[in-house]
Amino acid sequence: MAVLDLTKHEDVARFQQFVRDHDGGQVTQDPKWGELKENWGHLHLYREDAQGNITAAMAVLTIEAVPGKLLAYCPKGPVADIADVALVQSLVEEALDNLPDNVFLLRMDPEVLYDQKLDAAYQAAGFVTRNVDVTYMHGNIQPRRNVELFYDGRGEGAEVITDGEGLMHHFKSDYRNQIRRSKKDGVTVTSGRSKEDIDAFFETYKMMAKAQGITHRPIDYFYRMQALWADDPAFRVFLAHFDGQVVAAGIGFAYGDKIWYMYAGSNRAYAKHYGPYLVQWEMLKWGLQEKKVRYDFGGVGSFTPDDGLYKFKHGFAYHDPAVEYIGELDWVVDQAAYDKYLEGFAE
């Protein structure tokens, strides 16, 4: 096991390549993510085989989450064989050896499907698992229930998607019509990664947050994101244009075996032109071009039509199986601080 020295650019590049190319790779495990989260501390660990190839990687971010106590969080990681409980436990122990003494919890939420046997194995190893007993969408840091489109044809009635025609056929019929209507109305979509693209995205992002009555990140967060990935093809900002206006937008990352549709925005004044549907069409084609296995629309509260997020996302992926992850794997160091921390996740 080695601790990544961020001053050694060659080692950093190897680490980044591993978390990008591994099927389970995640943008949140890239050292750039630690730079994006500027108010968090960060630690990066990796393991090599006898030939010097990286076989596992772990990025851990730290922040004061209980007065005087640090949460250590490994977002959507580690990038490793999660079925190998002993390996993951050794990564946790190595991380704690290199973290400050006031860490009260090391939390991981890897993207592996929920499995009773695997869940029981982590519990037997001493982890607290937070999954099926957490019914509130925001009861976990990352949603456990996601809508995903699988290009490899999973799900009843699904076929392997190899081209745009197959992709379009995968959607519900009314979604196909709405995409065609958007094009007919003159909506066009561009993609890029410039600061100007971020400015245009942010206007629609603010509008959507206001319409839904939710908070949003400040623009400086997205400026930092753009600066970090400015020359990186794994990052793209998609903008839907109509009548001189940007009417919808999306931000995506291409890491591991998927495209992650991370942020969105829309102007409801132009809803009848279906800009968000055309943004999805272009982003989904990006995944096809990159030969990804899946396209991650992100989390939902439940897999039912009364959930607004699910209702929109499911129309693109209605053939695909529901995705329910194992949730949070918590290694508790200080029980009293942990109990206090969990109060913030109550419904």
CSV table of C-alpha atoms in Angstrom, one decimal:
chain,number,residue,atom,x,y,z
A,1,MET,CA,0.0,0.0,0.0
A,2,ALA,CA,1.3,3.5,-0.8
A,3,VAL,CA,0.1,7.0,-0.1
A,4,LEU,CA,-0.1,9.1,-3.2
A,5,ASP,CA,2.3,12.0,-3.2
A,6,LEU,CA,0.5,14.8,-5.1
A,7,THR,CA,3.8,16.5,-5.9
A,8,LYS,CA,4.9,13.4,-8.0
A,9,HIS,CA,3.1,14.1,-11.3
A,10,GLU,CA,3.9,10.7,-12.8
A,11,ASP,CA,2.4,8.9,-9.9
A,12,VAL,CA,-0.7,11.2,-9.9
A,13,ALA,CA,-1.2,10.5,-13.6
A,14,ARG,CA,-1.0,6.7,-13.0
A,15,PHE,CA,-3.6,7.0,-10.2
A,16,GLN,CA,-5.9,9.1,-12.4
A,17,GLN,CA,-5.6,6.7,-15.3
A,18,PHE,CA,-6.5,3.8,-13.1
A,19,VAL,CA,-9.7,5.5,-11.7
A,20,ARG,CA,-10.7,6.5,-15.2
A,21,ASP,CA,-10.1,3.2,-16.9
A,22,HIS,CA,-11.2,0.7,-14.3
A,23,ASP,CA,-14.8,-0.5,-14.9
A,24,GLY,CA,-15.7,0.8,-11.4
A,25,GLY,CA,-13.8,4.1,-11.8
A,26,GLN,CA,-15.4,7.2,-10.5
A,27,VAL,CA,-14.7,10.9,-11.0
A,28,THR,CA,-15.1,11.3,-7.3
A,29,GLN,CA,-12.0,9.1,-6.8
A,30,ASP,CA,-9.9,11.3,-9.0
A,31,PRO,CA,-7.5,13.6,-7.1
A,32,LYS,CA,-9.0,16.5,-9.1
A,33,TRP,CA,-12.2,15.9,-7.1
A,34,GLY,CA,-10.2,16.6,-3.9
A,35,GLU,CA,-9.1,19.9,-5.4
A,36,LEU,CA,-12.7,20.7,-6.4
A,37,LYS,CA,-13.8,20.1,-2.8
A,38,GLU,CA,-11.5,22.9,-1.6
A,39,ASN,CA,-12.8,23.0,2.0
A,40,TRP,CA,-12.1,19.2,2.5
A,41,GLY,CA,-8.9,17.5,3.4
A,42,HIS,CA,-7.8,14.6,1.2
A,43,LEU,CA,-5.8,11.4,1.2
A,44,HIS,CA,-5.2,9.1,-1.7
A,45,LEU,CA,-4.0,5.5,-1.3
A,46,TYR,CA,-3.2,2.8,-3.8
A,47,ARG,CA,-2.1,-0.8,-4.0
A,48,GLU,CA,0.2,-2.3,-6.7
A,49,ASP,CA,0.8,-5.9,-7.9
A,50,ALA,CA,4.3,-7.4,-8.2
A,51,GLN,CA,4.7,-5.7,-11.6
A,52,GLY,CA,3.9,-2.3,-10.3
A,53,ASN,CA,0.4,-2.0,-11.7
A,54,ILE,CA,-2.2,-0.3,-9.6
A,55,THR,CA,-4.8,-2.8,-8.5
A,56,ALA,CA,-6.9,-0.7,-6.1
A,57,ALA,CA,-7.3,3.0,-5.3
A,58,MET,CA,-9.0,4.9,-2.6
A,59,ALA,CA,-9.6,8.7,-2.3
A,60,VAL,CA,-10.7,9.9,1.2
A,61,LEU,CA,-12.0,13.4,1.9
A,62,THR,CA,-12.2,14.8,5.4
A,63,ILE,CA,-14.3,17.5,6.9
A,64,GLU,CA,-15.5,18.5,10.4
A,65,ALA,CA,-19.0,17.0,10.6
A,66,VAL,CA,-19.4,16.9,14.4
A,67,PRO,CA,-17.8,19.6,16.6
A,68,GLY,CA,-14.1,18.7,16.9
A,69,LYS,CA,-14.5,15.5,14.9
A,70,LEU,CA,-13.7,14.6,11.3
A,71,LEU,CA,-15.8,12.6,8.9
A,72,ALA,CA,-13.6,10.7,6.4
A,73,TYR,CA,-15.5,10.0,3.3
A,74,CYS,CA,-14.6,7.8,0.3
A,75,PRO,CA,-17.2,9.0,-2.3
A,76,LYS,CA,-18.4,6.2,-4.6
A,77,GLY,CA,-15.2,4.3,-3.7
A,78,PRO,CA,-12.9,2.7,-3.3
A,79,VAL,CA,-12.0,1.6,-6.9
A,80,ALA,CA,-11.3,-2.0,-6.0
A,81,ASP,CA,-12.9,-5.4,-5.9
A,82,ILE,CA,-15.7,-4.6,-3.4
A,83,ALA,CA,-16.5,-8.3,-3.1
A,84,ASP,CA,-13.1,-8.8,-1.5
A,85,VAL,CA,-14.1,-7.6,2.0
A,86,ALA,CA,-10.6,-8.3,3.5
A,87,LEU,CA,-9.0,-6.1,0.8
A,88,VAL,CA,-11.4,-3.2,1.5
A,89,GLN,CA,-11.0,-3.6,5.2
A,90,SER,CA,-7.2,-3.4,4.8
A,91,LEU,CA,-7.6,-0.2,2.7
A,92,VAL,CA,-9.7,1.3,5.5
A,93,GLU,CA,-7.2,0.4,8.2
A,94,GLU,CA,-4.3,1.9,6.1
A,95,ALA,CA,-6.4,5.1,5.5
A,96,LEU,CA,-7.0,5.5,9.3
A,97,ASP,CA,-3.3,5.0,10.0
A,98,ASN,CA,-2.7,8.1,7.8
A,99,LEU,CA,-5.6,10.2,8.8
A,100,PRO,CA,-5.8,12.6,11.8
A,101,ASP,CA,-6.6,11.0,15.2
A,102,ASN,CA,-10.0,12.9,15.5
A,103,VAL,CA,-11.7,11.0,12.6
A,104,PHE,CA,-14.9,9.5,14.0
A,105,LEU,CA,-16.0,7.6,10.9
A,106,LEU,CA,-14.7,6.4,7.6
A,107,ARG,CA,-17.6,6.0,5.2
A,108,MET,CA,-17.6,4.4,1.8
A,109,ASP,CA,-20.5,4.1,-0.7
A,110,PRO,CA,-19.2,2.0,-3.6
A,111,GLU,CA,-21.4,1.5,-6.7
A,112,VAL,CA,-22.0,-2.2,-6.3
A,113,LEU,CA,-25.5,-3.6,-6.3
A,114,TYR,CA,-27.2,-4.5,-3.0
A,115,ASP,CA,-26.7,-8.1,-2.1
A,116,GLN,CA,-27.7,-9.7,1.1
A,117,LYS,CA,-24.7,-12.0,1.3
A,118,LEU,CA,-22.2,-9.2,0.6
A,119,ASP,CA,-24.1,-6.9,3.1
A,120,ALA,CA,-23.8,-9.6,5.8
A,121,ALA,CA,-20.1,-10.1,5.0
A,122,TYR,CA,-19.4,-6.5,5.7
A,123,GLN,CA,-21.4,-6.5,8.9
A,124,ALA,CA,-19.5,-9.6,10.0
A,125,ALA,CA,-16.2,-7.8,9.4
A,126,GLY,CA,-17.3,-5.0,11.7
A,127,PHE,CA,-18.9,-2.5,9.3
A,128,VAL,CA,-22.2,-0.7,9.9
A,129,THR,CA,-24.2,-0.9,6.7
A,130,ARG,CA,-26.8,1.6,5.8
A,131,ASN,CA,-29.1,0.5,3.0
A,132,VAL,CA,-32.5,-1.2,3.0
A,133,ASP,CA,-33.4,0.3,6.4
A,134,VAL,CA,-32.9,3.8,5.1
A,135,THR,CA,-36.0,4.7,3.2
A,136,TYR,CA,-35.6,8.4,3.0
A,137,MET,CA,-33.8,9.5,-0.3
A,138,HIS,CA,-31.6,12.0,1.6
A,139,GLY,CA,-30.9,9.5,4.4
A,140,ASN,CA,-27.7,8.7,2.7
A,141,ILE,CA,-25.0,11.0,1.2
A,142,GLN,CA,-25.5,9.5,-2.2
A,143,PRO,CA,-28.9,8.1,-3.4
A,144,ARG,CA,-29.0,4.3,-3.3
A,145,ARG,CA,-31.7,4.1,-6.0
A,146,ASN,CA,-30.6,5.1,-9.5
A,147,VAL,CA,-32.1,5.1,-12.9
A,148,GLU,CA,-29.5,3.8,-15.4
A,149,LEU,CA,-29.7,3.0,-19.1
A,150,PHE,CA,-27.6,-0.1,-20.1
A,151,TYR,CA,-26.2,0.0,-23.6
A,152,ASP,CA,-25.6,-3.8,-23.4
A,153,GLY,CA,-29.2,-4.6,-23.5
A,154,ARG,CA,-30.2,-5.6,-20.0
A,155,GLY,CA,-33.8,-5.8,-18.9
A,156,GLU,CA,-37.0,-7.3,-20.3
A,157,GLY,CA,-37.5,-6.4,-24.0
A,158,ALA,CA,-34.1,-4.6,-24.3
A,159,GLU,CA,-31.7,-5.1,-27.1
A,160,VAL,CA,-28.0,-4.3,-27.3
A,161,ILE,CA,-27.7,-0.6,-28.4
A,162,THR,CA,-25.0,-0.2,-31.1
A,163,ASP,CA,-26.2,3.0,-32.9
A,164,GLY,CA,-28.5,6.0,-32.7
A,165,GLU,CA,-31.5,4.2,-34.2
A,166,GLY,CA,-31.2,1.5,-31.5
A,167,LEU,CA,-30.8,4.1,-28.8
A,168,MET,CA,-33.9,6.0,-30.0
A,169,HIS,CA,-35.9,2.8,-30.1
A,170,HIS,CA,-34.9,2.1,-26.5
A,171,PHE,CA,-37.0,5.1,-25.2
A,172,LYS,CA,-40.7,5.2,-24.6
A,173,SER,CA,-42.6,6.2,-27.7
A,174,ASP,CA,-43.7,9.6,-26.4
A,175,TYR,CA,-40.0,10.4,-25.5
A,176,ARG,CA,-39.0,9.7,-29.1
A,177,ASN,CA,-41.8,12.0,-30.2
A,178,GLN,CA,-40.7,14.8,-27.8
A,179,ILE,CA,-37.1,14.5,-29.1
A,180,ARG,CA,-38.3,14.8,-32.7
A,181,ARG,CA,-40.6,17.7,-31.7
A,182,SER,CA,-37.7,19.5,-30.1
A,183,LYS,CA,-35.6,19.2,-33.3
A,184,LYS,CA,-38.5,20.3,-35.4
A,185,ASP,CA,-39.0,23.4,-33.3
A,186,GLY,CA,-35.5,24.4,-34.0
A,187,VAL,CA,-33.8,23.5,-30.7
A,188,THR,CA,-30.1,22.7,-31.1
A,189,VAL,CA,-27.6,21.3,-28.7
A,190,THR,CA,-23.9,22.2,-28.3
A,191,SER,CA,-21.3,20.8,-26.0
A,192,GLY,CA,-18.0,22.1,-24.6
A,193,ARG,CA,-16.1,22.8,-21.5
A,194,SER,CA,-15.4,26.6,-21.5
A,195,LYS,CA,-16.1,29.1,-18.8
A,196,GLU,CA,-18.8,30.6,-21.0
A,197,ASP,CA,-20.5,27.2,-21.2
A,198,ILE,CA,-20.5,27.1,-17.4
A,199,ASP,CA,-22.1,30.6,-17.3
A,200,ALA,CA,-24.8,29.5,-19.7
A,201,PHE,CA,-25.4,26.3,-17.7
A,202,PHE,CA,-25.6,28.1,-14.4
A,203,GLU,CA,-28.4,30.4,-15.5
A,204,THR,CA,-30.7,27.4,-16.3
A,205,TYR,CA,-29.4,25.6,-13.1
A,206,LYS,CA,-30.5,28.6,-11.0
A,207,MET,CA,-33.9,28.7,-12.7
A,208,MET,CA,-34.5,25.1,-12.1
A,209,ALA,CA,-33.5,25.3,-8.4
A,210,LYS,CA,-35.8,28.3,-7.9
A,211,ALA,CA,-38.7,26.5,-9.6
A,212,GLN,CA,-38.3,23.4,-7.4
A,213,GLY,CA,-37.6,25.4,-4.3
A,214,ILE,CA,-34.2,23.8,-3.6
A,215,THR,CA,-30.8,25.2,-2.9
A,216,HIS,CA,-28.0,25.1,-5.4
A,217,ARG,CA,-24.2,25.3,-5.5
A,218,PRO,CA,-22.5,28.7,-6.1
A,219,ILE,CA,-21.1,29.5,-9.5
A,220,ASP,CA,-17.5,29.4,-8.1
A,221,TYR,CA,-17.9,25.7,-7.6
A,222,PHE,CA,-18.6,25.2,-11.3
A,223,TYR,CA,-15.8,27.6,-12.2
A,224,ARG,CA,-13.4,25.4,-10.3
A,225,MET,CA,-14.8,22.3,-11.9
A,226,GLN,CA,-14.3,23.9,-15.4
A,227,ALA,CA,-10.7,25.0,-14.6
A,228,LEU,CA,-9.8,21.5,-13.3
A,229,TRP,CA,-11.3,19.6,-16.3
A,230,ALA,CA,-10.9,22.4,-19.0
A,231,ASP,CA,-8.8,20.3,-21.3
A,232,ASP,CA,-10.2,16.9,-20.3
A,233,PRO,CA,-12.6,15.1,-22.7
A,234,ALA,CA,-14.1,13.2,-19.8
A,235,PHE,CA,-16.0,16.4,-18.9
A,236,ARG,CA,-18.6,18.0,-21.0
A,237,VAL,CA,-21.3,20.7,-20.7
A,238,PHE,CA,-24.3,20.3,-23.0
A,239,LEU,CA,-26.5,23.3,-23.8
A,240,ALA,CA,-29.9,23.4,-25.6
A,241,HIS,CA,-30.4,26.6,-27.6
A,242,PHE,CA,-33.7,28.0,-28.8
A,243,ASP,CA,-34.5,31.4,-30.2
A,244,GLY,CA,-31.2,32.9,-28.9
A,245,GLN,CA,-31.7,31.4,-25.4
A,246,VAL,CA,-30.1,28.5,-23.6
A,247,VAL,CA,-33.2,26.7,-22.5
A,248,ALA,CA,-31.7,23.5,-20.9
A,249,ALA,CA,-28.4,22.2,-19.9
A,250,GLY,CA,-26.5,19.2,-18.5
A,251,ILE,CA,-23.1,18.4,-17.1
A,252,GLY,CA,-21.7,14.9,-17.5
A,253,PHE,CA,-18.5,13.0,-16.7
A,254,ALA,CA,-17.1,9.9,-18.5
A,255,TYR,CA,-15.3,7.7,-16.0
A,256,GLY,CA,-15.2,4.0,-15.6
A,257,ASP,CA,-17.9,2.1,-17.5
A,258,LYS,CA,-20.4,5.0,-17.5
A,259,ILE,CA,-21.5,8.5,-18.3
A,260,TRP,CA,-22.7,10.2,-15.1
A,261,TYR,CA,-25.3,12.9,-15.7
A,262,MET,CA,-24.4,14.9,-12.7
A,263,TYR,CA,-26.0,18.4,-13.0
A,264,ALA,CA,-28.9,19.8,-14.9
A,265,GLY,CA,-30.8,23.0,-15.6
A,266,SER,CA,-33.8,24.1,-17.5
A,267,ASN,CA,-35.9,27.2,-18.2
A,268,ARG,CA,-39.6,26.2,-17.8
A,269,ALA,CA,-40.7,29.1,-19.9
A,270,TYR,CA,-39.6,27.0,-22.9
A,271,ALA,CA,-40.8,23.6,-21.6
A,272,LYS,CA,-43.1,23.0,-24.6
A,273,HIS,CA,-39.9,22.8,-26.8
A,274,TYR,CA,-38.6,19.8,-24.8
A,275,GLY,CA,-35.0,21.1,-24.5
A,276,PRO,CA,-34.1,18.7,-21.6
A,277,TYR,CA,-35.1,15.7,-23.8
A,278,LEU,CA,-32.8,16.8,-26.5
A,279,VAL,CA,-30.0,17.4,-24.0
A,280,GLN,CA,-30.4,13.8,-22.8
A,281,TRP,CA,-30.4,12.5,-26.4
A,282,GLU,CA,-27.1,14.1,-27.1
A,283,MET,CA,-25.6,13.0,-23.8
A,284,LEU,CA,-26.8,9.5,-24.3
A,285,LYS,CA,-25.2,9.5,-27.8
A,286,TRP,CA,-22.0,10.6,-26.1
A,287,GLY,CA,-22.0,7.4,-24.0
A,288,LEU,CA,-22.6,5.3,-27.1
A,289,GLN,CA,-19.7,7.0,-28.9
A,290,GLU,CA,-17.5,6.3,-25.8
A,291,LYS,CA,-18.5,2.7,-25.8
A,292,LYS,CA,-19.8,2.9,-22.2
A,293,VAL,CA,-21.8,0.2,-20.6
A,294,ARG,CA,-24.2,2.4,-18.9
A,295,TYR,CA,-25.6,5.9,-18.6
A,296,ASP,CA,-26.3,7.0,-15.0
A,297,PHE,CA,-29.2,9.4,-14.7
A,298,GLY,CA,-28.6,9.7,-11.0
A,299,GLY,CA,-30.7,9.1,-8.0
A,300,VAL,CA,-34.5,8.9,-7.4
A,301,GLY,CA,-36.5,8.6,-4.2
A,302,SER,CA,-38.4,5.6,-5.3
A,303,PHE,CA,-39.0,3.5,-8.4
A,304,THR,CA,-42.6,4.7,-8.7
A,305,PRO,CA,-44.3,7.2,-11.1
A,306,ASP,CA,-45.3,9.5,-8.2
A,307,ASP,CA,-41.5,10.3,-7.8
A,308,GLY,CA,-40.9,13.2,-10.2
A,309,LEU,CA,-37.3,12.4,-10.8
A,310,TYR,CA,-38.1,8.8,-11.6
A,311,LYS,CA,-40.9,9.8,-13.9
A,312,PHE,CA,-38.6,11.8,-16.2
A,313,LYS,CA,-35.6,9.5,-16.1
A,314,HIS,CA,-37.6,6.3,-16.5
A,315,GLY,CA,-38.9,7.2,-19.9
A,316,PHE,CA,-35.4,6.9,-21.3
A,317,ALA,CA,-34.6,3.7,-19.5
A,318,TYR,CA,-37.9,1.9,-19.0
A,319,HIS,CA,-36.5,-1.4,-20.3
A,320,ASP,CA,-33.7,-1.3,-17.8
A,321,PRO,CA,-33.5,-3.0,-14.4
A,322,ALA,CA,-33.9,-0.8,-11.3
A,323,VAL,CA,-30.5,-0.1,-9.8
A,324,GLU,CA,-30.2,-0.3,-6.0
A,325,TYR,CA,-26.7,0.0,-4.5
A,326,ILE,CA,-25.4,-1.5,-1.3
A,327,GLY,CA,-25.4,1.9,0.3
A,328,GLU,CA,-23.0,3.1,2.9
A,329,LEU,CA,-20.3,1.0,4.5
A,330,ASP,CA,-19.4,2.7,7.7
A,331,TRP,CA,-16.3,2.0,9.8
A,332,VAL,CA,-17.1,3.6,13.1
A,333,VAL,CA,-14.3,4.9,15.3
A,334,ASP,CA,-16.2,7.0,17.8
A,335,GLN,CA,-19.7,5.8,18.5
A,336,ALA,CA,-21.0,8.9,20.3
A,337,ALA,CA,-19.9,11.2,17.5
A,338,TYR,CA,-21.3,8.8,15.0
A,339,ASP,CA,-24.7,8.8,16.7
A,340,LYS,CA,-24.7,12.6,16.7
A,341,TYR,CA,-23.8,12.7,13.0
A,342,LEU,CA,-26.6,10.4,12.1
A,343,GLU,CA,-29.1,12.8,13.6
A,344,GLY,CA,-28.6,15.0,10.5
A,345,PHE,CA,-29.9,12.2,8.2
A,346,ALA,CA,-33.2,11.8,10.0
A,347,GLU,CA,-36.3,12.2,7.8
